[in-house]
Amino acid sequence: MSASQVPNKLVLSLYDDQTGDNMFVCSNCLKEEPSDLEFADCSNCKAAAYCSKECQRAHWKQHKTRCPKFDDEQKKTCGKIPGRVARFNGYFNPMITKILAVKFALLKLEDNTATPNTHLVTLQLSELPQDAKKPRLRLDSMGTLALADLPAQYKSHMEHGLRSYPPGMFVIPYIWEVNFPGGTYKGPGMTAFEANPLLDERMPKTRAMLTLEGNAWIKTINDVAEGKRRDLFHAIKEKMKKNRAQSRRMFG
């Protein structure tokens, strides 16, 4: 069965509180990036962007606890891929969060003992053609992986990140995987919920229902990324700008 399309109204409802902190904005002051990839990325992970050296220094105390450690060869090979992944995540984060919850619910059907402390979600991305809209990435598939099977550098980063969240938060860790001509980039990430999203259903969903829901969100992300739903792309961007402006008025 082919994946259905998520209606614009439902997609936009996910962005009610989304300010786009990682989408074309400085990771410290949230200044909007004039054009994609214009801001300077963190020289180590390239997954945080800054409008100035002052903002980078001010944000370091917060960023250093979640900055993946890459060796020089990884940095040389990956180029701007980490920055593109960060922008992809910033733009599509509300939809990706829905997919992560769906994927973890599917995992729980297979293994009821699985928790965010034992397993994570993998997100496989691939590059779109050069004429596609930046950051020129699409979501190909998702999987799950035992935390114990992660390489040491990712495992320690994930364990430290999980401990950094306050008690009571439900945190789903994940790994980005991007295949590109020069190799494969892998970068860790986490998304947190104030309550367990797997318990937020009045009626438990079947495997078929969860699979259809996950596929529909993946198709929606890719349709927007590939320029097939330009109306939704512009509507999301406008809503995030309004949310960001409102946030600035409230918090300065």
PDB file of C-alpha atoms in Angstrom:
ATOM      1  CA  MET A   1       0.000   0.000   0.000  1.00  0.00           C
ATOM      2  CA  SER A   2       1.407   3.366  -1.006  1.00  0.00           C
ATOM      3  CA  ALA A   3       1.947   6.060   1.611  1.00  0.00           C
ATOM      4  CA  SER A   4      -0.744   8.706   1.848  1.00  0.00           C
ATOM      5  CA  GLN A   5      -0.122  12.439   2.014  1.00  0.00           C
ATOM      6  CA  VAL A   6      -0.420  14.253   5.348  1.00  0.00           C
ATOM      7  CA  PRO A   7      -2.766  17.277   4.947  1.00  0.00           C
ATOM      8  CA  ASN A   8      -1.201  20.737   5.187  1.00  0.00           C
ATOM      9  CA  LYS A   9      -3.376  21.687   8.171  1.00  0.00           C
ATOM     10  CA  LEU A  10      -2.152  18.731  10.219  1.00  0.00           C
ATOM     11  CA  VAL A  11       1.496  19.382   9.303  1.00  0.00           C
ATOM     12  CA  LEU A  12       1.265  23.060  10.220  1.00  0.00           C
ATOM     13  CA  SER A  13      -0.361  22.229  13.576  1.00  0.00           C
ATOM     14  CA  LEU A  14       2.939  20.601  14.598  1.00  0.00           C
ATOM     15  CA  TYR A  15       4.722  23.931  14.127  1.00  0.00           C
ATOM     16  CA  ASP A  16       2.593  25.934  16.573  1.00  0.00           C
ATOM     17  CA  ASP A  17       5.465  26.179  19.056  1.00  0.00           C
ATOM     18  CA  GLN A  18       8.336  25.606  16.628  1.00  0.00           C
ATOM     19  CA  THR A  19      10.700  28.566  16.416  1.00  0.00           C
ATOM     20  CA  GLY A  20      13.162  26.940  14.037  1.00  0.00           C
ATOM     21  CA  ASP A  21      16.171  27.195  16.345  1.00  0.00           C
ATOM     22  CA  ASN A  22      18.256  25.106  13.947  1.00  0.00           C
ATOM     23  CA  MET A  23      16.757  26.320  10.689  1.00  0.00           C
ATOM     24  CA  PHE A  24      18.805  29.083   9.103  1.00  0.00           C
ATOM     25  CA  VAL A  25      19.446  30.774  12.471  1.00  0.00           C
ATOM     26  CA  CYS A  26      22.428  31.385  14.724  1.00  0.00           C
ATOM     27  CA  SER A  27      22.561  28.671  17.395  1.00  0.00           C
ATOM     28  CA  ASN A  28      23.128  31.361  20.036  1.00  0.00           C
ATOM     29  CA  CYS A  29      21.157  34.517  19.225  1.00  0.00           C
ATOM     30  CA  LEU A  30      18.685  32.978  16.712  1.00  0.00           C
ATOM     31  CA  LYS A  31      19.457  35.603  14.082  1.00  0.00           C
ATOM     32  CA  GLU A  32      18.118  34.392  10.742  1.00  0.00           C
ATOM     33  CA  GLU A  33      20.717  33.205   8.241  1.00  0.00           C
ATOM     34  CA  PRO A  34      20.517  35.405   5.093  1.00  0.00           C
ATOM     35  CA  SER A  35      21.092  32.374   2.848  1.00  0.00           C
ATOM     36  CA  ASP A  36      21.670  28.666   3.442  1.00  0.00           C
ATOM     37  CA  LEU A  37      25.139  27.745   4.755  1.00  0.00           C
ATOM     38  CA  GLU A  38      26.274  31.386   5.009  1.00  0.00           C
ATOM     39  CA  PHE A  39      26.892  31.282   8.770  1.00  0.00           C
ATOM     40  CA  ALA A  40      30.084  29.715  10.142  1.00  0.00           C
ATOM     41  CA  ASP A  41      29.640  26.176  11.453  1.00  0.00           C
ATOM     42  CA  CYS A  42      31.271  24.706  14.552  1.00  0.00           C
ATOM     43  CA  SER A  43      34.704  23.710  13.284  1.00  0.00           C
ATOM     44  CA  ASN A  44      34.491  20.346  15.079  1.00  0.00           C
ATOM     45  CA  CYS A  45      31.000  18.966  14.421  1.00  0.00           C
ATOM     46  CA  LYS A  46      29.667  21.475  11.843  1.00  0.00           C
ATOM     47  CA  ALA A  47      26.203  20.847  13.291  1.00  0.00           C
ATOM     48  CA  ALA A  48      25.847  24.262  14.985  1.00  0.00           C
ATOM     49  CA  ALA A  49      25.964  27.563  13.091  1.00  0.00           C
ATOM     50  CA  TYR A  50      26.957  31.043  14.300  1.00  0.00           C
ATOM     51  CA  CYS A  51      26.577  34.559  12.932  1.00  0.00           C
ATOM     52  CA  SER A  52      29.715  35.751  14.744  1.00  0.00           C
ATOM     53  CA  LYS A  53      32.680  34.588  16.818  1.00  0.00           C
ATOM     54  CA  GLU A  54      31.125  36.292  19.835  1.00  0.00           C
ATOM     55  CA  CYS A  55      28.003  34.140  19.531  1.00  0.00           C
ATOM     56  CA  GLN A  56      30.084  31.002  19.112  1.00  0.00           C
ATOM     57  CA  ARG A  57      32.046  31.759  22.294  1.00  0.00           C
ATOM     58  CA  ALA A  58      28.863  32.572  24.215  1.00  0.00           C
ATOM     59  CA  HIS A  59      27.212  29.307  23.130  1.00  0.00           C
ATOM     60  CA  TRP A  60      30.186  27.022  23.774  1.00  0.00           C
ATOM     61  CA  LYS A  61      29.307  26.162  27.383  1.00  0.00           C
ATOM     62  CA  GLN A  62      25.953  24.816  26.223  1.00  0.00           C
ATOM     63  CA  HIS A  63      27.169  23.306  22.945  1.00  0.00           C
ATOM     64  CA  LYS A  64      30.263  21.492  24.217  1.00  0.00           C
ATOM     65  CA  THR A  65      28.235  18.871  26.112  1.00  0.00           C
ATOM     66  CA  ARG A  66      26.583  17.729  22.864  1.00  0.00           C
ATOM     67  CA  CYS A  67      29.324  18.383  20.320  1.00  0.00           C
ATOM     68  CA  PRO A  68      30.263  15.063  18.636  1.00  0.00           C
ATOM     69  CA  LYS A  69      34.000  14.422  18.439  1.00  0.00           C
ATOM     70  CA  PHE A  70      35.180  13.856  14.871  1.00  0.00           C
ATOM     71  CA  ASP A  71      38.772  13.245  13.845  1.00  0.00           C
ATOM     72  CA  ASP A  72      40.462  15.288  11.107  1.00  0.00           C
ATOM     73  CA  GLU A  73      39.828  12.653   8.439  1.00  0.00           C
ATOM     74  CA  GLN A  74      36.098  12.601   9.204  1.00  0.00           C
ATOM     75  CA  LYS A  75      35.914  16.400   9.021  1.00  0.00           C
ATOM     76  CA  LYS A  76      37.762  16.434   5.695  1.00  0.00           C
ATOM     77  CA  THR A  77      35.545  13.733   4.199  1.00  0.00           C
ATOM     78  CA  CYS A  78      32.195  14.994   5.450  1.00  0.00           C
ATOM     79  CA  GLY A  79      32.652  18.626   4.408  1.00  0.00           C
ATOM     80  CA  LYS A  80      29.378  20.533   4.852  1.00  0.00           C
ATOM     81  CA  ILE A  81      27.214  17.427   5.278  1.00  0.00           C
ATOM     82  CA  PRO A  82      26.805  17.906   9.094  1.00  0.00           C
ATOM     83  CA  GLY A  83      25.666  21.494   8.601  1.00  0.00           C
ATOM     84  CA  ARG A  84      23.168  20.402   5.963  1.00  0.00           C
ATOM     85  CA  VAL A  85      21.846  17.685   8.271  1.00  0.00           C
ATOM     86  CA  ALA A  86      21.422  20.232  11.094  1.00  0.00           C
ATOM     87  CA  ARG A  87      19.401  22.489   8.801  1.00  0.00           C
ATOM     88  CA  PHE A  88      17.335  19.544   7.528  1.00  0.00           C
ATOM     89  CA  ASN A  89      16.554  18.620  11.129  1.00  0.00           C
ATOM     90  CA  GLY A  90      15.764  22.206  12.074  1.00  0.00           C
ATOM     91  CA  TYR A  91      13.257  22.584   9.262  1.00  0.00           C
ATOM     92  CA  PHE A  92      11.573  19.181   9.517  1.00  0.00           C
ATOM     93  CA  ASN A  93      12.031  18.589  13.264  1.00  0.00           C
ATOM     94  CA  PRO A  94       8.321  18.473  14.245  1.00  0.00           C
ATOM     95  CA  MET A  95       7.638  15.841  11.580  1.00  0.00           C
ATOM     96  CA  ILE A  96      10.819  13.919  12.402  1.00  0.00           C
ATOM     97  CA  THR A  97       9.760  13.905  16.054  1.00  0.00           C
ATOM     98  CA  LYS A  98       6.469  12.275  15.048  1.00  0.00           C
ATOM     99  CA  ILE A  99       8.333   9.638  13.051  1.00  0.00           C
ATOM    100  CA  LEU A 100      10.738   8.898  15.906  1.00  0.00           C
ATOM    101  CA  ALA A 101       7.792   8.248  18.242  1.00  0.00           C
ATOM    102  CA  VAL A 102       6.164   5.991  15.638  1.00  0.00           C
ATOM    103  CA  LYS A 103       9.385   4.054  15.070  1.00  0.00           C
ATOM    104  CA  PHE A 104       9.908   3.544  18.781  1.00  0.00           C
ATOM    105  CA  ALA A 105       6.306   2.363  19.157  1.00  0.00           C
ATOM    106  CA  LEU A 106       6.970  -0.220  16.422  1.00  0.00           C
ATOM    107  CA  LEU A 107      10.112  -1.319  18.258  1.00  0.00           C
ATOM    108  CA  LYS A 108       8.107  -1.775  21.461  1.00  0.00           C
ATOM    109  CA  LEU A 109       5.742  -4.122  19.605  1.00  0.00           C
ATOM    110  CA  GLU A 110       8.745  -6.259  18.671  1.00  0.00           C
ATOM    111  CA  ASP A 111      10.577  -6.012  21.995  1.00  0.00           C
ATOM    112  CA  ASN A 112       8.598  -4.820  25.001  1.00  0.00           C
ATOM    113  CA  THR A 113      11.790  -4.459  27.048  1.00  0.00           C
ATOM    114  CA  ALA A 114      13.273  -1.836  24.687  1.00  0.00           C
ATOM    115  CA  THR A 115      13.768   1.644  26.185  1.00  0.00           C
ATOM    116  CA  PRO A 116      15.659   4.806  25.131  1.00  0.00           C
ATOM    117  CA  ASN A 117      18.454   3.584  27.399  1.00  0.00           C
ATOM    118  CA  THR A 118      18.845   0.364  25.399  1.00  0.00           C
ATOM    119  CA  HIS A 119      17.939   1.293  21.808  1.00  0.00           C
ATOM    120  CA  LEU A 120      18.017   4.209  19.401  1.00  0.00           C
ATOM    121  CA  VAL A 121      16.551   5.081  16.018  1.00  0.00           C
ATOM    122  CA  THR A 122      18.631   5.366  12.840  1.00  0.00           C
ATOM    123  CA  LEU A 123      17.633   7.813  10.090  1.00  0.00           C
ATOM    124  CA  GLN A 124      19.094   7.163   6.644  1.00  0.00           C
ATOM    125  CA  LEU A 125      19.361  10.251   4.429  1.00  0.00           C
ATOM    126  CA  SER A 126      20.601  10.674   0.879  1.00  0.00           C
ATOM    127  CA  GLU A 127      21.520  13.679  -1.231  1.00  0.00           C
ATOM    128  CA  LEU A 128      19.185  15.255  -3.750  1.00  0.00           C
ATOM    129  CA  PRO A 129      20.381  16.677  -7.106  1.00  0.00           C
ATOM    130  CA  GLN A 130      22.273  19.972  -7.149  1.00  0.00           C
ATOM    131  CA  ASP A 131      19.250  21.848  -8.518  1.00  0.00           C
ATOM    132  CA  ALA A 132      17.097  20.818  -5.530  1.00  0.00           C
ATOM    133  CA  LYS A 133      16.315  23.269  -2.743  1.00  0.00           C
ATOM    134  CA  LYS A 134      18.949  23.387  -0.008  1.00  0.00           C
ATOM    135  CA  PRO A 135      19.921  21.525   2.118  1.00  0.00           C
ATOM    136  CA  ARG A 136      19.303  18.975  -0.689  1.00  0.00           C
ATOM    137  CA  LEU A 137      18.583  15.947   1.498  1.00  0.00           C
ATOM    138  CA  ARG A 138      15.764  13.407   1.699  1.00  0.00           C
ATOM    139  CA  LEU A 139      14.810  10.783   4.295  1.00  0.00           C
ATOM    140  CA  ASP A 140      15.117   7.314   2.760  1.00  0.00           C
ATOM    141  CA  SER A 141      14.333   5.029   5.685  1.00  0.00           C
ATOM    142  CA  MET A 142      14.483   4.499   9.429  1.00  0.00           C
ATOM    143  CA  GLY A 143      15.657   1.621  11.577  1.00  0.00           C
ATOM    144  CA  THR A 144      16.555   0.764  15.154  1.00  0.00           C
ATOM    145  CA  LEU A 145      19.832  -0.198  16.779  1.00  0.00           C
ATOM    146  CA  ALA A 146      20.868  -1.433  20.212  1.00  0.00           C
ATOM    147  CA  LEU A 147      22.871   1.193  22.094  1.00  0.00           C
ATOM    148  CA  ALA A 148      25.383  -1.510  22.996  1.00  0.00           C
ATOM    149  CA  ASP A 149      26.195  -1.996  19.303  1.00  0.00           C
ATOM    150  CA  LEU A 150      27.239   1.626  18.755  1.00  0.00           C
ATOM    151  CA  PRO A 151      30.914   2.495  18.213  1.00  0.00           C
ATOM    152  CA  ALA A 152      32.547   3.785  21.402  1.00  0.00           C
ATOM    153  CA  GLN A 153      32.643   7.477  20.380  1.00  0.00           C
ATOM    154  CA  TYR A 154      28.893   7.547  19.668  1.00  0.00           C
ATOM    155  CA  LYS A 155      27.951   5.385  22.646  1.00  0.00           C
ATOM    156  CA  SER A 156      29.659   7.647  25.197  1.00  0.00           C
ATOM    157  CA  HIS A 157      28.113  10.726  23.547  1.00  0.00           C
ATOM    158  CA  MET A 158      24.629   9.189  23.707  1.00  0.00           C
ATOM    159  CA  GLU A 159      24.988   8.060  27.308  1.00  0.00           C
ATOM    160  CA  HIS A 160      26.212  11.520  28.355  1.00  0.00           C
ATOM    161  CA  GLY A 161      23.352  13.174  26.454  1.00  0.00           C
ATOM    162  CA  LEU A 162      20.711  10.961  28.063  1.00  0.00           C
ATOM    163  CA  ARG A 163      22.034  11.856  31.510  1.00  0.00           C
ATOM    164  CA  SER A 164      21.885  15.575  30.712  1.00  0.00           C
ATOM    165  CA  TYR A 165      18.073  15.644  30.546  1.00  0.00           C
ATOM    166  CA  PRO A 166      16.051  16.150  33.746  1.00  0.00           C
ATOM    167  CA  PRO A 167      14.231  13.181  35.290  1.00  0.00           C
ATOM    168  CA  GLY A 168      10.778  12.560  33.873  1.00  0.00           C
ATOM    169  CA  MET A 169      11.666  13.532  30.304  1.00  0.00           C
ATOM    170  CA  PHE A 170      11.185  10.810  27.699  1.00  0.00           C
ATOM    171  CA  VAL A 171      14.198  11.070  25.387  1.00  0.00           C
ATOM    172  CA  ILE A 172      14.597   9.184  22.099  1.00  0.00           C
ATOM    173  CA  PRO A 173      18.211   9.059  20.857  1.00  0.00           C
ATOM    174  CA  TYR A 174      18.928   8.697  17.159  1.00  0.00           C
ATOM    175  CA  ILE A 175      21.731   8.586  14.619  1.00  0.00           C
ATOM    176  CA  TRP A 176      21.776  10.359  11.254  1.00  0.00           C
ATOM    177  CA  GLU A 177      23.370   8.378   8.420  1.00  0.00           C
ATOM    178  CA  VAL A 178      24.052  10.114   5.117  1.00  0.00           C
ATOM    179  CA  ASN A 179      25.531   8.318   2.128  1.00  0.00           C
ATOM    180  CA  PHE A 180      27.373  10.656  -0.255  1.00  0.00           C
ATOM    181  CA  PRO A 181      30.062  10.193  -2.944  1.00  0.00           C
ATOM    182  CA  GLY A 182      32.891  10.633  -0.424  1.00  0.00           C
ATOM    183  CA  GLY A 183      31.601   8.075   2.064  1.00  0.00           C
ATOM    184  CA  THR A 184      29.083   7.965   4.906  1.00  0.00           C
ATOM    185  CA  TYR A 185      28.466  10.593   7.575  1.00  0.00           C
ATOM    186  CA  LYS A 186      27.017   9.578  10.949  1.00  0.00           C
ATOM    187  CA  GLY A 187      25.946  12.066  13.588  1.00  0.00           C
ATOM    188  CA  PRO A 188      24.056  11.633  16.875  1.00  0.00           C
ATOM    189  CA  GLY A 189      20.950  13.461  18.001  1.00  0.00           C
ATOM    190  CA  MET A 190      18.170  13.334  20.599  1.00  0.00           C
ATOM    191  CA  THR A 191      14.595  14.505  20.892  1.00  0.00           C
ATOM    192  CA  ALA A 192      12.838  14.944  24.218  1.00  0.00           C
ATOM    193  CA  PHE A 193       9.187  14.714  25.224  1.00  0.00           C
ATOM    194  CA  GLU A 194       7.681  16.023  28.467  1.00  0.00           C
ATOM    195  CA  ALA A 195       5.608  12.832  28.624  1.00  0.00           C
ATOM    196  CA  ASN A 196       6.024   9.391  27.115  1.00  0.00           C
ATOM    197  CA  PRO A 197       4.514   9.725  23.599  1.00  0.00           C
ATOM    198  CA  LEU A 198       3.922   5.982  23.471  1.00  0.00           C
ATOM    199  CA  LEU A 199       1.328   6.332  26.245  1.00  0.00           C
ATOM    200  CA  ASP A 200      -0.464   9.255  24.604  1.00  0.00           C
ATOM    201  CA  GLU A 201      -2.934   7.152  22.647  1.00  0.00           C
ATOM    202  CA  ARG A 202      -6.480   6.374  23.767  1.00  0.00           C
ATOM    203  CA  MET A 203      -6.362   3.191  21.741  1.00  0.00           C
ATOM    204  CA  PRO A 204      -3.136   1.269  21.005  1.00  0.00           C
ATOM    205  CA  LYS A 205      -2.212   1.289  17.319  1.00  0.00           C
ATOM    206  CA  THR A 206      -1.510  -1.859  15.374  1.00  0.00           C
ATOM    207  CA  ARG A 207       1.711  -2.483  13.488  1.00  0.00           C
ATOM    208  CA  ALA A 208      -0.068  -1.764  10.189  1.00  0.00           C
ATOM    209  CA  MET A 209      -1.468   1.530  11.471  1.00  0.00           C
ATOM    210  CA  LEU A 210       1.902   2.665  12.796  1.00  0.00           C
ATOM    211  CA  THR A 211       3.652   1.689   9.550  1.00  0.00           C
ATOM    212  CA  LEU A 212       1.156   3.644   7.435  1.00  0.00           C
ATOM    213  CA  GLU A 213       1.470   6.664   9.728  1.00  0.00           C
ATOM    214  CA  GLY A 214       5.266   6.604   9.614  1.00  0.00           C
ATOM    215  CA  ASN A 215       5.344   6.218   5.834  1.00  0.00           C
ATOM    216  CA  ALA A 216       2.911   9.108   5.400  1.00  0.00           C
ATOM    217  CA  TRP A 217       5.155  11.451   7.419  1.00  0.00           C
ATOM    218  CA  ILE A 218       8.269  10.309   5.523  1.00  0.00           C
ATOM    219  CA  LYS A 219       6.513  10.919   2.198  1.00  0.00           C
ATOM    220  CA  THR A 220       5.433  14.375   3.350  1.00  0.00           C
ATOM    221  CA  ILE A 221       8.979  15.319   4.362  1.00  0.00           C
ATOM    222  CA  ASN A 222      10.379  14.127   1.046  1.00  0.00           C
ATOM    223  CA  ASP A 223       7.652  15.792  -1.022  1.00  0.00           C
ATOM    224  CA  VAL A 224       8.544  19.122   0.615  1.00  0.00           C
ATOM    225  CA  ALA A 225      12.303  18.492   0.325  1.00  0.00           C
ATOM    226  CA  GLU A 226      11.980  17.606  -3.366  1.00  0.00           C
ATOM    227  CA  GLY A 227       9.863  20.675  -4.170  1.00  0.00           C
ATOM    228  CA  LYS A 228       6.615  18.781  -4.799  1.00  0.00           C
ATOM    229  CA  ARG A 229       4.665  20.696  -2.151  1.00  0.00           C
ATOM    230  CA  ARG A 230       5.932  24.251  -2.490  1.00  0.00           C
ATOM    231  CA  ASP A 231       2.811  25.676  -0.863  1.00  0.00           C
ATOM    232  CA  LEU A 232       3.513  23.686   2.287  1.00  0.00           C
ATOM    233  CA  PHE A 233       7.213  24.619   2.222  1.00  0.00           C
ATOM    234  CA  HIS A 234       6.402  28.338   2.196  1.00  0.00           C
ATOM    235  CA  ALA A 235       3.611  27.939   4.779  1.00  0.00           C
ATOM    236  CA  ILE A 236       5.983  26.177   7.201  1.00  0.00           C
ATOM    237  CA  LYS A 237       8.677  28.801   6.719  1.00  0.00           C
ATOM    238  CA  GLU A 238       6.248  31.656   7.317  1.00  0.00           C
ATOM    239  CA  LYS A 239       4.832  30.032  10.432  1.00  0.00           C
ATOM    240  CA  MET A 240       8.307  29.481  11.874  1.00  0.00           C
ATOM    241  CA  LYS A 241       9.213  33.112  11.205  1.00  0.00           C
ATOM    242  CA  LYS A 242       6.074  34.310  12.995  1.00  0.00           C
ATOM    243  CA  ASN A 243       6.750  31.994  15.926  1.00  0.00           C
ATOM    244  CA  ARG A 244      10.327  33.219  16.159  1.00  0.00           C
ATOM    245  CA  ALA A 245       9.238  36.860  16.085  1.00  0.00           C
ATOM    246  CA  GLN A 246       6.680  36.210  18.815  1.00  0.00           C
ATOM    247  CA  SER A 247       9.291  34.415  20.917  1.00  0.00           C
ATOM    248  CA  ARG A 248      11.631  37.381  20.626  1.00  0.00           C
ATOM    249  CA  ARG A 249       8.909  39.799  21.696  1.00  0.00           C
ATOM    250  CA  MET A 250       8.134  37.675  24.753  1.00  0.00           C
ATOM    251  CA  PHE A 251      11.654  36.808  25.856  1.00  0.00           C
ATOM    252  CA  GLY A 252      13.796  39.497  24.248  1.00  0.00           C
TER     253      GLY A 252
END
